[in-house]
């Protein structure tokens, strides 16, 4: 294995290039993966791991290639010691695993030191969801009396709930990706993967009210194709959406802790409870794995029991 000319610095730069070019990840996703590796690098630097047999004679060779399972387990323990929660620990370790899979794939290592690395056990946690009635309450809290901002915000909430978009997908939604006559929108999701998502009549109606206001705005050069704009004629940020939804939830008297992602959870749950197939929900949400979609299957046990009693052949008379 020819690793003697590959320094640790090159390893991280090559990994970053791999994430961008070969995996096609967005800048935000690439940054998240690189931060996970940087956390490990800082840990290794503070523990001064220098007693292993080096794969390079270069003075500044990173210890990333020398890591053993024991070091990674200590790194995981350190994350817990400094107060990082189990879910965040699991995400960081997932990023570290992805990095070492790349090192094996690209010939830097023969064996993956993360192969037996265990993630912390996560407590059972069901995502917060809103009922359709609560979504209606949220929208009713918005004053649309002649204000462009009110029409925009109601359209945002309706599109999030009707289409199950991630907030990053919403703020980057383009006019050129709307096929409202066919009742579909084209969404650019994680890893720059496109998918077609149906859009409801209600969402189309709310978009129509917003577009009537939008047509009167002065739009910044280069921002003309974005669906949702701020008062300066530029596209919105994720933080602006979060603040807006929390404000209307408080005004509507909704006590749940919600975010834009809550409307995505609510979309998936409403579909599931309405009888939609899990694979169809997976496609609409843009999940690579059906396992990710399964977190939305939190129908209560009473409903499950009724489903079994009504539909299982052993219970049908």
mmCIF file of C-alpha atoms in Angstrom, residues 125-129 164-166 190 195 260-273 278 281-282 284-287 289-300:
data_model
loop_
_atom_site.group_PDB
_atom_site.id
_atom_site.type_symbol
_atom_site.label_atom_id
_atom_site.label_comp_id
_atom_site.label_asym_id
_atom_site.label_seq_id
_atom_site.Cartn_x
_atom_site.Cartn_y
_atom_site.Cartn_z
ATOM 1 C CA UNK A 125 -37.600 10.046 21.018
ATOM 2 C CA UNK A 126 -40.591 10.710 18.864
ATOM 3 C CA UNK A 127 -40.544 13.912 16.833
ATOM 4 C CA UNK A 128 -43.066 16.589 17.747
ATOM 5 C CA UNK A 129 -45.893 16.863 15.223
ATOM 6 C CA UNK A 164 -42.820 18.050 3.514
ATOM 7 C CA UNK A 165 -39.814 20.138 2.515
ATOM 8 C CA UNK A 166 -36.679 20.646 4.551
ATOM 9 C CA UNK A 190 -29.420 16.588 0.053
ATOM 10 C CA UNK A 195 -37.132 14.825 -6.675
ATOM 11 C CA UNK A 260 -39.797 24.315 10.407
ATOM 12 C CA UNK A 261 -38.858 20.626 10.603
ATOM 13 C CA UNK A 262 -41.976 20.003 12.724
ATOM 14 C CA UNK A 263 -44.077 20.700 9.640
ATOM 15 C CA UNK A 264 -42.056 18.098 7.717
ATOM 16 C CA UNK A 265 -42.737 15.583 10.504
ATOM 17 C CA UNK A 266 -46.406 16.559 10.430
ATOM 18 C CA UNK A 267 -46.565 16.059 6.642
ATOM 19 C CA UNK A 268 -45.153 12.536 6.906
ATOM 20 C CA UNK A 269 -47.343 11.596 9.862
ATOM 21 C CA UNK A 270 -50.517 12.878 8.192
ATOM 22 C CA UNK A 271 -49.726 10.810 5.090
ATOM 23 C CA UNK A 272 -49.012 7.695 7.124
ATOM 24 C CA UNK A 273 -52.158 7.995 9.180
ATOM 25 C CA UNK A 278 -44.086 4.064 3.578
ATOM 26 C CA UNK A 281 -43.471 8.760 1.842
ATOM 27 C CA UNK A 282 -39.754 7.929 1.606
ATOM 28 C CA UNK A 284 -41.516 12.347 -1.236
ATOM 29 C CA UNK A 285 -39.229 13.143 1.700
ATOM 30 C CA UNK A 286 -36.098 12.339 -0.301
ATOM 31 C CA UNK A 287 -34.740 9.779 2.177
ATOM 32 C CA UNK A 289 -32.931 4.763 3.443
ATOM 33 C CA UNK A 290 -36.365 3.518 4.460
ATOM 34 C CA UNK A 291 -34.983 3.292 8.016
ATOM 35 C CA UNK A 292 -34.878 7.100 8.163
ATOM 36 C CA UNK A 293 -38.522 7.307 7.124
ATOM 37 C CA UNK A 294 -39.533 4.872 9.843
ATOM 38 C CA UNK A 295 -39.022 7.480 12.571
ATOM 39 C CA UNK A 296 -42.301 8.991 11.389
ATOM 40 C CA UNK A 297 -44.263 5.829 12.086
ATOM 41 C CA UNK A 298 -45.212 6.852 15.583
ATOM 42 C CA UNK A 299 -48.896 5.937 15.455
ATOM 43 C CA UNK A 300 -50.095 5.272 18.985
#
